[in-house]
Amino acid sequence: MTESPAQLHPPGPPDAPWWRDAVIYQVYPRSWADADGDGVGDLPGVTAHLEHLVDLGVDALWLSPFYRSPMVDAGYDVTDHRDVDPLFGTIDDADALIARAHDLHLKVVVDLVPNHTSREHPWFRAALEARPGSPERARYLFRDGRGPFGAQPPNNWRSVFWGPAWTKARSAVFDDDGNGATRLLHKAQWYLDLFDSGQPDLDWTNPEVRAEFDAILRFWLDRGVDGFRVDVAHGLVKREGLPDWDDRTRMAGVSDRPTRESPMWDQDGVHEIYRGWRATLEEYGRARPDGTPDPDSERILVAEAWVEPIERVALYVRPDEMHQAFNFHYLNAPWRAPDLKAAVGESLRGNDLVGAPTTWVLSNHDVVRHASRLGLPVDVPCPSGIGADDPQPDAELGLRRARAATTLMLALPGSAYLYQGEELGLPDHTALPDDVRQDPAFHRSGGRELGRDGCRIPMPWKGEAPAAGFNTTGETWLPQPACYAELAVDRQRGVEGSTLELYRTLLRVRRDRGLGRAGVAEVADTPPDVVAYDLQGIEGGGGEGPRTRVVLNLGEDPIRLPEGELLVTSGPLDAGRLPVDTAAWVALP
Ligand code: NOJ
């Protein structure tokens, strides 16, 4: 790599397992495809549309929760981890989905929600019935309240979704002392819920909780799933004594202090849990005929851990723990060249510390979609949701930048996560009426936080059909904005320059040129407002493969492209030059 001295990341390894460079597509089952027409997506709908993923060129899908749930938090409140909620279908539908995906050579990752259950979970119902100090209560974090009768919550923690992180389970109990006075038998008891009061936190110091989740892992591994995305992986263990914490509780922790300073996130005790899970998963790997392990059979754990700094994230992906952790640094980086370069460099460095692949993600069901986020002013922190009264994103600018951001992301080695509909350039719904909003964060905050409904809108498949082809009845659990019909799959398939065709090309070229396992070097002498990397692919045998340069222009004027064959651009060129907010891949001679 003669022109590129600043090596950021070495190439390889050539014979690595599938997950090291997999492109994984997040299906949010409520909103992908609705086979029974009730307005909520379901598993038969997913199965019926899996060819879309093959056509797109991804390697795997991750399904957000479809388990039995009262849906207080869209299924992240589980009552039965071993069954499918009737809203989404049956366990047979789950089996059929996994089988069909495997037939199509797609891996299947499911969501695991271990930090909390639903308050309707049989364990929690039993806990409410049981006395303080009972084994039933010991599966959760019940504590006596503060004050003489326990009328105050046990500590000052706030919930991620606003309001106190404690809910009173039972008032103080008194009885008659026989002399006409009352005697306090027991103070009021409260339970911890870091999210909604419908999501009581489990006590992970309890071996029964650990055994139960090991059994849940095995249940789904036996059904053939290829991995688990682990919800709130940084939250399972709380600091002993549950000390007060004055800051707001946010998933992303505290921006200017390491996350582990807070008593609810990133405690060292979580790692032992994941080492145990890794050992369980390894029992499920298959051997090749010659007796060596088959890397294609590896099952994976993916941490959702909003942890800072990057060195702490790396601890989750040490060789005997999880396989991947979501990397939110790139997603959070402001649209400025120095910030993007820092995010890319830090992400590669942090994961290289422990030999793990970096992951990349720009959108998911918890954040404003990047086609909308990048259409907002760069210096304004992105809100949790956008409403009709808020400044609206510049849709054209947002889409141009989103396509460029994806073009940079998919050039980079490691595993990339795509969120359903981003391949269509879908924006958020930014004018949802309040009365359709369902996110508990909206309701608990009294509307101060709009929440995440805007990024969870049902997917458009056919421009002319009812509900843009989400189903045949036209019912949708959240309304679709008018622009969704124009962005439907059938409006973009085969259309030159469409976002769908851009994604298909990026994924094909990424695979052909081995970018997922490439070495990365920063291109020397790049102007400060240009991001450019050279990617050195590797051949199957380990030899040097093709060289590719990715260039993203964040300056004010179009720039010259490097010498070589132009492979793909995120938008049209301007008289042969790369315009602002546009990225390109070039095959270097
Ligand atoms: C993270 C999930 O992605 C989010 O949707 C959910 O609300 C919280 N965890 C609580 O489970």
XYZ file of C-alpha atoms and ligand atoms in Angstrom:
600
model
C 0.000 0.000 0.000
C 2.571 2.476 -1.178
C 0.457 5.639 -1.181
C -1.127 4.867 2.168
C 1.318 4.751 5.020
C -1.083 5.141 7.951
C -2.174 1.543 8.516
C -5.205 1.492 10.822
C -6.106 -2.170 10.761
C -4.458 -5.320 9.376
C -6.235 -7.576 6.847
C -7.617 -11.023 7.536
C -7.818 -13.621 8.748
C -8.735 -15.383 5.455
C -10.493 -18.499 6.806
C -12.444 -16.691 9.513
C -15.980 -17.683 10.544
C -19.003 -16.124 8.882
C -19.791 -13.570 11.579
C -16.513 -11.685 11.283
C -17.658 -9.877 8.157
C -21.381 -10.671 7.981
C -23.896 -8.062 6.876
C -26.840 -8.535 9.232
C -30.265 -7.068 8.470
C -32.487 -6.119 11.390
C -36.106 -7.141 10.932
C -38.474 -5.390 13.319
C -41.288 -7.956 13.056
C -44.130 -5.570 13.945
C -43.340 -3.485 10.894
C -41.821 -5.657 8.198
C -44.686 -7.582 6.602
C -48.148 -8.457 7.858
C -49.473 -11.788 6.536
C -52.736 -11.894 8.507
C -53.741 -8.302 7.788
C -54.328 -7.190 11.382
C -52.048 -4.189 10.972
C -49.090 -5.677 12.871
C -46.317 -7.535 11.075
C -45.822 -11.210 11.875
C -43.494 -14.177 11.402
C -45.334 -15.644 8.367
C -44.929 -12.192 6.814
C -41.193 -12.330 7.462
C -40.893 -15.809 5.972
C -42.817 -14.744 2.877
C -40.411 -11.863 2.229
C -37.048 -13.515 2.908
C -36.162 -13.473 -0.802
C -35.852 -9.701 -0.481
C -32.852 -10.299 1.760
C -31.295 -12.729 -0.667
C -31.827 -10.253 -3.476
C -30.283 -7.509 -1.364
C -27.252 -9.671 -0.629
C -27.101 -9.812 3.163
C -25.810 -12.790 5.142
C -28.142 -12.895 8.125
C -31.188 -11.389 9.740
C -31.674 -10.324 13.327
C -35.254 -10.415 14.553
C -36.344 -8.036 17.296
C -38.443 -9.829 19.965
C -41.461 -11.878 18.890
C -41.981 -13.657 22.237
C -45.137 -13.674 24.350
C -45.546 -10.207 25.760
C -48.166 -7.663 26.802
C -46.229 -5.269 24.482
C -45.668 -2.519 27.003
C -42.326 -1.905 25.273
C -43.046 -3.458 21.855
C -42.052 -6.931 22.999
C -38.956 -6.009 25.052
C -41.135 -7.071 27.992
C -41.286 -10.850 27.772
C -43.684 -13.182 29.590
C -42.523 -16.398 27.944
C -39.110 -16.569 26.310
C -39.905 -19.935 24.781
C -43.058 -19.064 22.885
C -44.216 -16.709 20.133
C -46.793 -14.053 20.895
C -50.068 -14.729 19.043
C -49.712 -11.271 17.514
C -46.697 -12.588 15.603
C -47.780 -16.211 15.047
C -46.863 -19.521 16.628
C -43.764 -21.465 17.539
C -44.322 -23.457 14.329
C -44.102 -20.182 12.420
C -40.753 -19.502 14.107
C -39.517 -22.958 13.106
C -40.718 -22.417 9.542
C -38.965 -19.049 9.383
C -35.662 -20.490 10.601
C -35.888 -23.415 8.187
C -36.719 -21.223 5.180
C -33.936 -18.762 6.046
C -31.449 -21.620 6.238
C -32.650 -22.959 2.895
C -31.854 -19.531 1.502
C -28.416 -19.562 3.232
C -29.389 -16.799 5.612
C -28.344 -17.045 9.257
C -30.903 -16.146 11.919
C -30.100 -14.106 15.028
C -32.818 -13.651 17.645
C -33.154 -11.119 20.430
C -32.528 -12.147 24.023
C -33.886 -9.868 26.743
C -32.141 -10.848 29.987
C -32.106 -7.627 32.006
C -35.805 -7.693 32.782
C -38.985 -9.639 32.173
C -42.537 -8.459 31.759
C -44.457 -7.781 34.938
C -46.875 -10.418 33.562
C -44.138 -13.066 33.600
C -45.150 -15.989 35.870
C -42.036 -15.402 37.969
C -42.964 -11.814 38.630
C -46.593 -12.599 39.342
C -45.416 -15.174 41.869
C -43.028 -12.616 43.345
C -45.835 -10.139 43.897
C -47.874 -12.807 45.665
C -44.958 -13.910 47.828
C -43.675 -12.373 51.048
C -40.648 -10.078 51.259
C -37.475 -12.142 51.505
C -39.039 -15.127 49.707
C -37.243 -17.087 46.945
C -39.841 -15.764 44.482
C -38.899 -12.161 45.254
C -35.180 -13.007 45.136
C -35.355 -13.411 41.341
C -35.945 -9.655 41.022
C -34.627 -6.574 42.781
C -37.175 -5.987 45.525
C -36.069 -3.672 48.318
C -37.673 -1.984 51.299
C -38.448 1.659 50.701
C -36.745 4.495 52.536
C -38.345 6.332 55.444
C -39.939 4.920 58.576
C -42.622 3.043 56.629
C -40.753 2.638 53.361
C -42.880 5.232 51.597
C -39.911 6.544 49.558
C -38.174 4.556 46.796
C -35.077 2.633 47.965
C -32.717 4.956 46.087
C -32.882 7.938 43.735
C -32.393 6.129 40.421
C -34.367 7.387 37.458
C -35.694 5.127 34.726
C -34.346 5.328 31.159
C -37.949 6.006 30.155
C -38.363 8.867 32.690
C -39.806 8.829 36.193
C -38.448 6.876 39.128
C -36.770 3.523 38.450
C -38.781 1.966 41.297
C -42.391 0.889 41.506
C -44.122 0.202 44.806
C -45.084 -3.464 45.014
C -46.826 -3.406 48.354
C -47.633 -0.784 50.952
C -46.375 -1.044 54.516
C -48.062 -3.755 56.594
C -49.233 -3.033 60.136
C -51.058 -5.050 62.718
C -52.644 -4.461 66.021
C -50.167 -4.860 68.901
C -52.996 -6.015 71.172
C -53.016 -2.773 73.182
C -55.002 -0.686 70.745
C -51.915 0.599 68.857
C -50.617 -0.449 65.454
C -47.274 -2.097 64.929
C -45.233 -1.987 61.692
C -44.838 -5.536 60.424
C -43.103 -4.682 57.217
C -42.107 -1.560 55.367
C -43.385 -0.914 51.876
C -41.487 -2.856 49.233
C -40.479 -1.605 45.803
C -39.068 -3.271 42.713
C -36.446 -1.898 40.368
C -37.375 -1.234 36.741
C -34.681 0.597 34.797
C -37.083 0.944 31.859
C -40.865 0.789 32.271
C -42.651 -0.379 35.418
C -43.876 -3.219 33.179
C -40.254 -4.396 32.883
C -38.974 -5.441 36.336
C -35.193 -5.996 36.484
C -33.998 -9.503 37.252
C -31.423 -10.145 39.978
C -28.451 -11.683 38.192
C -26.725 -12.584 41.448
C -29.375 -15.308 41.766
C -28.201 -18.687 40.326
C -31.772 -19.534 39.399
C -31.877 -16.596 36.995
C -28.602 -17.718 35.433
C -29.819 -21.293 35.022
C -33.053 -20.122 33.426
C -31.294 -18.053 30.776
C -28.869 -20.834 30.002
C -31.920 -23.021 29.369
C -33.491 -20.320 27.171
C -30.322 -20.119 25.091
C -30.401 -23.888 24.632
C -34.077 -23.832 23.710
C -33.409 -21.547 20.740
C -30.080 -23.140 19.840
C -31.882 -26.474 19.642
C -34.348 -24.859 17.232
C -31.428 -23.889 15.027
C -30.850 -20.180 15.585
C -27.388 -18.887 14.732
C -27.057 -16.283 17.427
C -28.467 -13.859 19.951
C -28.522 -10.100 20.071
C -28.322 -9.419 23.813
C -30.524 -6.552 24.961
C -29.028 -4.114 27.501
C -25.948 -6.316 27.837
C -24.254 -3.688 30.002
C -27.063 -3.578 32.548
C -27.477 -7.026 34.072
C -25.316 -6.483 37.149
C -25.862 -3.522 39.434
C -23.345 -2.129 41.923
C -23.612 -3.761 45.300
C -25.785 -1.791 47.704
C -27.521 0.066 44.831
C -26.020 3.447 45.807
C -27.697 6.717 44.826
C -26.874 8.202 41.431
C -27.728 11.819 40.743
C -27.482 11.877 36.943
C -30.266 10.945 34.616
C -30.231 7.260 33.658
C -29.605 6.990 29.971
C -28.862 3.923 27.900
C -25.767 5.639 26.594
C -24.561 6.225 30.143
C -22.815 9.478 30.893
C -21.128 11.096 27.950
C -18.191 12.771 29.652
C -17.496 10.048 32.211
C -16.859 6.322 31.736
C -20.197 4.512 31.789
C -19.103 2.206 34.592
C -19.050 5.090 37.063
C -22.817 4.798 37.121
C -24.005 2.011 39.419
C -26.407 0.493 36.914
C -24.259 0.108 33.803
C -21.124 -1.738 32.759
C -20.267 -3.376 36.063
C -17.400 -5.866 35.836
C -19.670 -8.670 37.045
C -21.433 -8.940 33.669
C -18.436 -10.563 32.003
C -18.604 -13.788 33.936
C -22.182 -14.250 32.678
C -21.099 -13.908 29.053
C -18.179 -16.294 29.495
C -20.716 -18.867 30.640
C -22.969 -18.231 27.643
C -20.036 -18.474 25.256
C -19.231 -21.905 26.654
C -22.846 -22.958 26.083
C -22.802 -21.730 22.479
C -19.536 -23.529 21.776
C -21.191 -26.828 22.619
C -23.340 -26.287 19.534
C -20.572 -25.903 16.953
C -20.312 -28.736 14.444
C -17.197 -30.539 13.243
C -16.183 -30.949 9.596
C -15.703 -34.480 8.233
C -11.989 -34.239 9.080
C -12.825 -33.523 12.711
C -11.833 -29.826 12.698
C -14.418 -27.246 13.870
C -16.685 -25.977 11.096
C -16.501 -22.151 11.258
C -19.812 -21.916 9.408
C -21.572 -23.547 12.358
C -20.486 -20.996 14.957
C -23.336 -19.429 16.924
C -22.870 -15.852 18.056
C -23.591 -13.397 20.848
C -23.935 -9.715 19.996
C -23.875 -7.194 22.818
C -26.091 -4.179 22.856
C -23.835 -2.302 25.237
C -23.965 1.499 25.181
C -20.613 1.745 26.900
C -17.846 4.324 26.860
C -14.904 4.506 26.336
C -14.205 2.034 23.524
C -11.764 0.064 25.689
C -14.695 -0.912 27.892
C -16.717 -2.083 24.879
C -13.741 -4.237 23.896
C -14.054 -6.154 27.168
C -17.396 -7.580 25.968
C -15.763 -9.104 22.883
C -12.701 -10.728 24.397
C -12.062 -14.147 22.834
C -14.015 -16.046 25.508
C -17.009 -13.664 25.706
C -19.308 -12.272 23.062
C -18.480 -12.328 19.361
C -19.572 -8.811 18.527
C -20.738 -5.642 20.231
C -22.713 -2.933 18.517
C -20.467 0.003 17.830
C -22.452 3.169 18.309
C -19.484 5.507 17.782
C -19.994 5.750 14.036
C -23.767 6.185 14.427
C -23.220 8.988 16.932
C -20.483 10.797 15.013
C -21.425 14.287 13.776
C -21.316 14.702 9.988
C -17.849 16.237 9.923
C -14.705 14.676 8.494
C -12.619 14.814 11.704
C -15.454 13.258 13.729
C -16.064 10.492 11.214
C -12.338 9.740 10.974
C -12.042 9.639 14.743
C -15.035 7.279 14.999
C -13.679 4.928 12.343
C -10.149 4.941 13.747
C -11.276 4.478 17.352
C -13.675 1.700 16.425
C -11.028 -0.290 14.587
C -8.428 0.318 17.280
C -10.754 -0.617 20.122
C -11.766 -3.930 18.603
C -8.258 -4.749 17.439
C -7.172 -4.556 21.093
C -8.958 -7.861 21.632
C -8.916 -9.284 18.091
C -12.661 -8.814 17.577
C -14.271 -7.613 14.347
C -15.638 -4.090 14.429
C -19.347 -3.724 13.829
C -20.963 -0.790 12.048
C -24.499 0.500 12.262
C -26.286 3.696 11.276
C -29.935 2.996 12.115
C -32.023 0.749 14.317
C -35.406 0.705 16.045
C -34.196 2.991 18.859
C -32.795 5.969 16.962
C -33.953 8.449 14.339
C -33.232 6.853 10.952
C -30.029 8.159 9.409
C -31.840 9.523 6.330
C -33.642 11.893 8.727
C -30.905 12.351 11.316
C -28.396 13.529 8.735
C -30.893 16.047 7.377
C -30.822 17.964 10.674
C -28.264 20.682 11.431
C -24.926 19.111 12.326
C -24.348 20.973 15.574
C -27.732 20.290 17.113
C -27.904 17.064 19.161
C -30.342 14.668 17.532
C -33.620 14.354 19.464
C -35.032 10.944 20.423
C -37.843 11.497 17.927
C -39.074 14.268 15.635
C -42.594 15.715 15.794
C -44.676 17.942 13.548
C -43.849 21.020 15.651
C -40.098 20.411 15.540
C -37.700 21.723 12.917
C -38.038 19.222 10.081
C -35.071 17.449 8.526
C -34.015 18.450 5.016
C -35.154 15.242 3.297
C -32.998 15.589 0.190
C -29.855 16.483 2.096
C -30.540 13.739 4.648
C -30.889 11.083 1.960
C -27.780 12.244 0.121
C -25.741 12.098 3.313
C -27.319 8.821 4.392
C -26.329 7.170 1.122
C -22.802 8.528 1.496
C -22.577 7.403 5.137
C -23.657 3.892 4.136
C -21.196 3.848 1.248
C -18.373 4.629 3.659
C -19.652 2.144 6.236
C -19.975 -0.789 3.859
C -16.416 -0.312 2.628
C -15.050 -0.894 6.100
C -13.995 -4.298 7.430
C -16.016 -6.096 10.067
C -19.695 -6.821 10.373
C -22.342 -4.295 9.312
C -25.913 -4.017 10.580
C -28.678 -2.645 8.370
C -32.086 -1.661 9.704
C -35.139 -2.617 7.651
C -36.085 0.018 5.139
C -32.787 1.870 5.137
C -32.095 0.135 1.808
C -35.038 2.183 0.518
C -33.745 5.414 2.050
C -36.768 5.572 4.342
C -36.971 8.614 6.588
C -38.620 8.656 10.001
C -42.267 9.626 10.185
C -41.668 13.123 11.537
C -45.290 14.205 11.973
C -46.954 11.386 13.896
C -49.981 12.563 15.855
C -49.506 12.145 19.591
C -52.530 9.914 19.949
C -50.957 7.117 17.897
C -47.627 7.138 19.695
C -46.915 3.940 21.593
C -43.382 4.284 22.928
C -43.479 4.165 26.752
C -40.834 6.906 26.802
C -43.367 9.283 25.211
C -46.066 8.491 27.754
C -43.814 8.385 30.826
C -42.158 11.679 29.933
C -45.511 13.383 29.411
C -44.529 13.981 25.788
C -41.223 15.704 26.593
C -39.477 12.848 24.827
C -41.253 11.918 21.586
C -39.765 8.449 21.553
C -38.996 5.964 18.869
C -42.249 5.349 16.994
C -41.112 7.459 14.038
C -38.427 4.947 13.040
C -40.740 1.925 13.454
C -43.252 2.609 10.677
C -44.505 -0.355 8.574
C -42.362 -1.099 5.538
C -43.535 -0.200 2.002
C -43.296 -3.033 -0.521
C -45.630 -1.947 -3.338
C -46.333 1.654 -4.211
C -49.878 1.053 -5.445
C -51.128 -1.444 -2.854
C -53.028 -0.865 0.431
C -50.593 0.080 3.229
C -47.953 0.190 0.458
C -47.986 -3.618 0.392
C -47.326 -4.108 4.114
C -50.504 -6.239 4.025
C -53.621 -6.502 1.909
C -56.085 -4.863 4.294
C -54.514 -1.420 4.565
C -54.437 -1.580 8.380
C -51.204 -0.390 10.003
C -50.391 -0.125 13.714
C -48.691 3.202 12.957
C -49.595 5.372 9.944
C -47.164 5.521 7.025
C -46.127 8.953 5.730
C -47.137 9.742 2.137
C -43.573 9.463 0.837
C -43.356 5.763 1.780
C -45.394 4.655 -1.253
C -42.930 6.364 -3.606
C -40.052 4.675 -1.831
C -41.580 1.178 -1.931
C -39.457 -1.786 -2.970
C -41.232 -2.197 -6.320
C -40.650 1.462 -7.181
C -36.903 1.097 -6.709
C -36.087 -2.447 -7.845
C -34.161 -2.273 -11.110
C -34.251 1.537 -11.171
C -30.818 2.944 -11.826
C -29.694 5.331 -9.120
C -32.307 4.194 -6.582
C -31.226 3.653 -3.007
C -32.194 -0.012 -3.227
C -29.932 -0.519 -6.250
C -27.144 1.358 -4.481
C -27.330 -1.039 -1.513
C -27.439 -4.076 -3.807
C -24.350 -2.860 -5.650
C -22.480 -1.998 -2.450
C -23.159 -5.418 -0.957
C -22.163 -7.250 -4.134
C -18.926 -5.311 -4.600
C -18.118 -5.558 -0.885
C -18.303 -9.325 -1.179
C -16.463 -9.560 -4.516
C -13.559 -7.449 -3.301
C -13.325 -8.986 0.163
C -13.846 -5.640 1.885
C -15.272 -7.242 5.023
C -11.853 -8.706 5.807
C -9.709 -5.983 4.296
C -6.835 -4.124 5.880
C -7.408 -0.372 6.260
C -4.990 2.465 5.750
C -5.752 6.152 5.921
C -4.871 7.861 2.651
C -2.001 10.269 3.136
C -2.300 13.955 2.192
C -6.084 13.935 2.204
C -7.674 17.397 2.595
C -9.109 17.909 6.089
C -12.717 17.743 4.880
C -12.284 14.500 2.954
C -12.401 11.020 4.462
C -10.438 8.453 2.461
C -9.248 4.939 3.190
C -7.480 2.285 1.185
C -8.815 -1.215 1.662
C -6.535 -4.133 0.945
C -8.562 -7.283 0.349
C -7.209 -10.777 0.859
C -7.416 -13.824 -1.355
C -8.778 -17.134 -0.096
C -5.237 -18.444 0.416
C -4.245 -15.359 2.388
C -2.417 -13.510 -0.426
C -3.059 -9.867 -1.262
C -6.373 -9.233 -3.009
C -7.621 -6.171 -4.870
C -7.106 -2.668 -3.533
C -10.099 -0.372 -3.192
C -10.239 3.254 -2.165
C -13.287 4.772 -0.485
C -13.530 8.562 -0.617
C -16.168 10.725 1.080
C -16.316 14.418 0.331
C -17.493 16.624 3.212
C -15.968 19.837 1.880
C -17.586 22.658 -0.048
C -16.610 21.796 -3.615
C -16.492 18.722 -5.812
C -13.140 16.929 -5.768
C -11.153 14.846 -8.236
C -11.430 11.108 -7.921
C -8.305 8.976 -7.629
C -6.971 7.118 -10.671
C -8.645 3.775 -11.163
C -11.907 2.157 -12.120
C -14.948 3.767 -10.534
C -16.905 0.967 -8.845
C -19.821 2.782 -7.254
C -20.831 6.241 -6.095
C -23.483 7.179 -3.579
C -24.822 9.869 -5.921
C -24.245 11.274 -9.392
C -20.856 12.798 -10.229
C -20.495 16.427 -11.202
C -18.547 16.602 -14.472
C -16.512 13.578 -13.392
C -15.847 14.983 -9.910
C -17.105 13.739 -6.564
C -19.693 16.218 -5.240
C -20.126 17.273 -1.637
C -21.824 14.741 0.681
C -21.067 11.972 -1.788
C -18.871 8.896 -1.451
C -17.266 6.631 -4.025
C -15.395 3.350 -4.255
C -12.558 3.172 -6.746
C -10.589 0.054 -7.737
C -6.971 1.125 -7.480
C -4.658 0.024 -10.281
C -32.929 -1.817 24.103
C -33.930 -2.072 23.022
O -33.300 -1.926 21.782
C -35.051 -1.092 23.251
O -35.947 -1.064 22.179
C -35.730 -1.432 24.545
O -36.708 -0.455 24.825
C -34.725 -1.458 25.703
N -33.526 -2.134 25.365
C -35.327 -2.144 26.901
O -35.437 -3.516 26.665
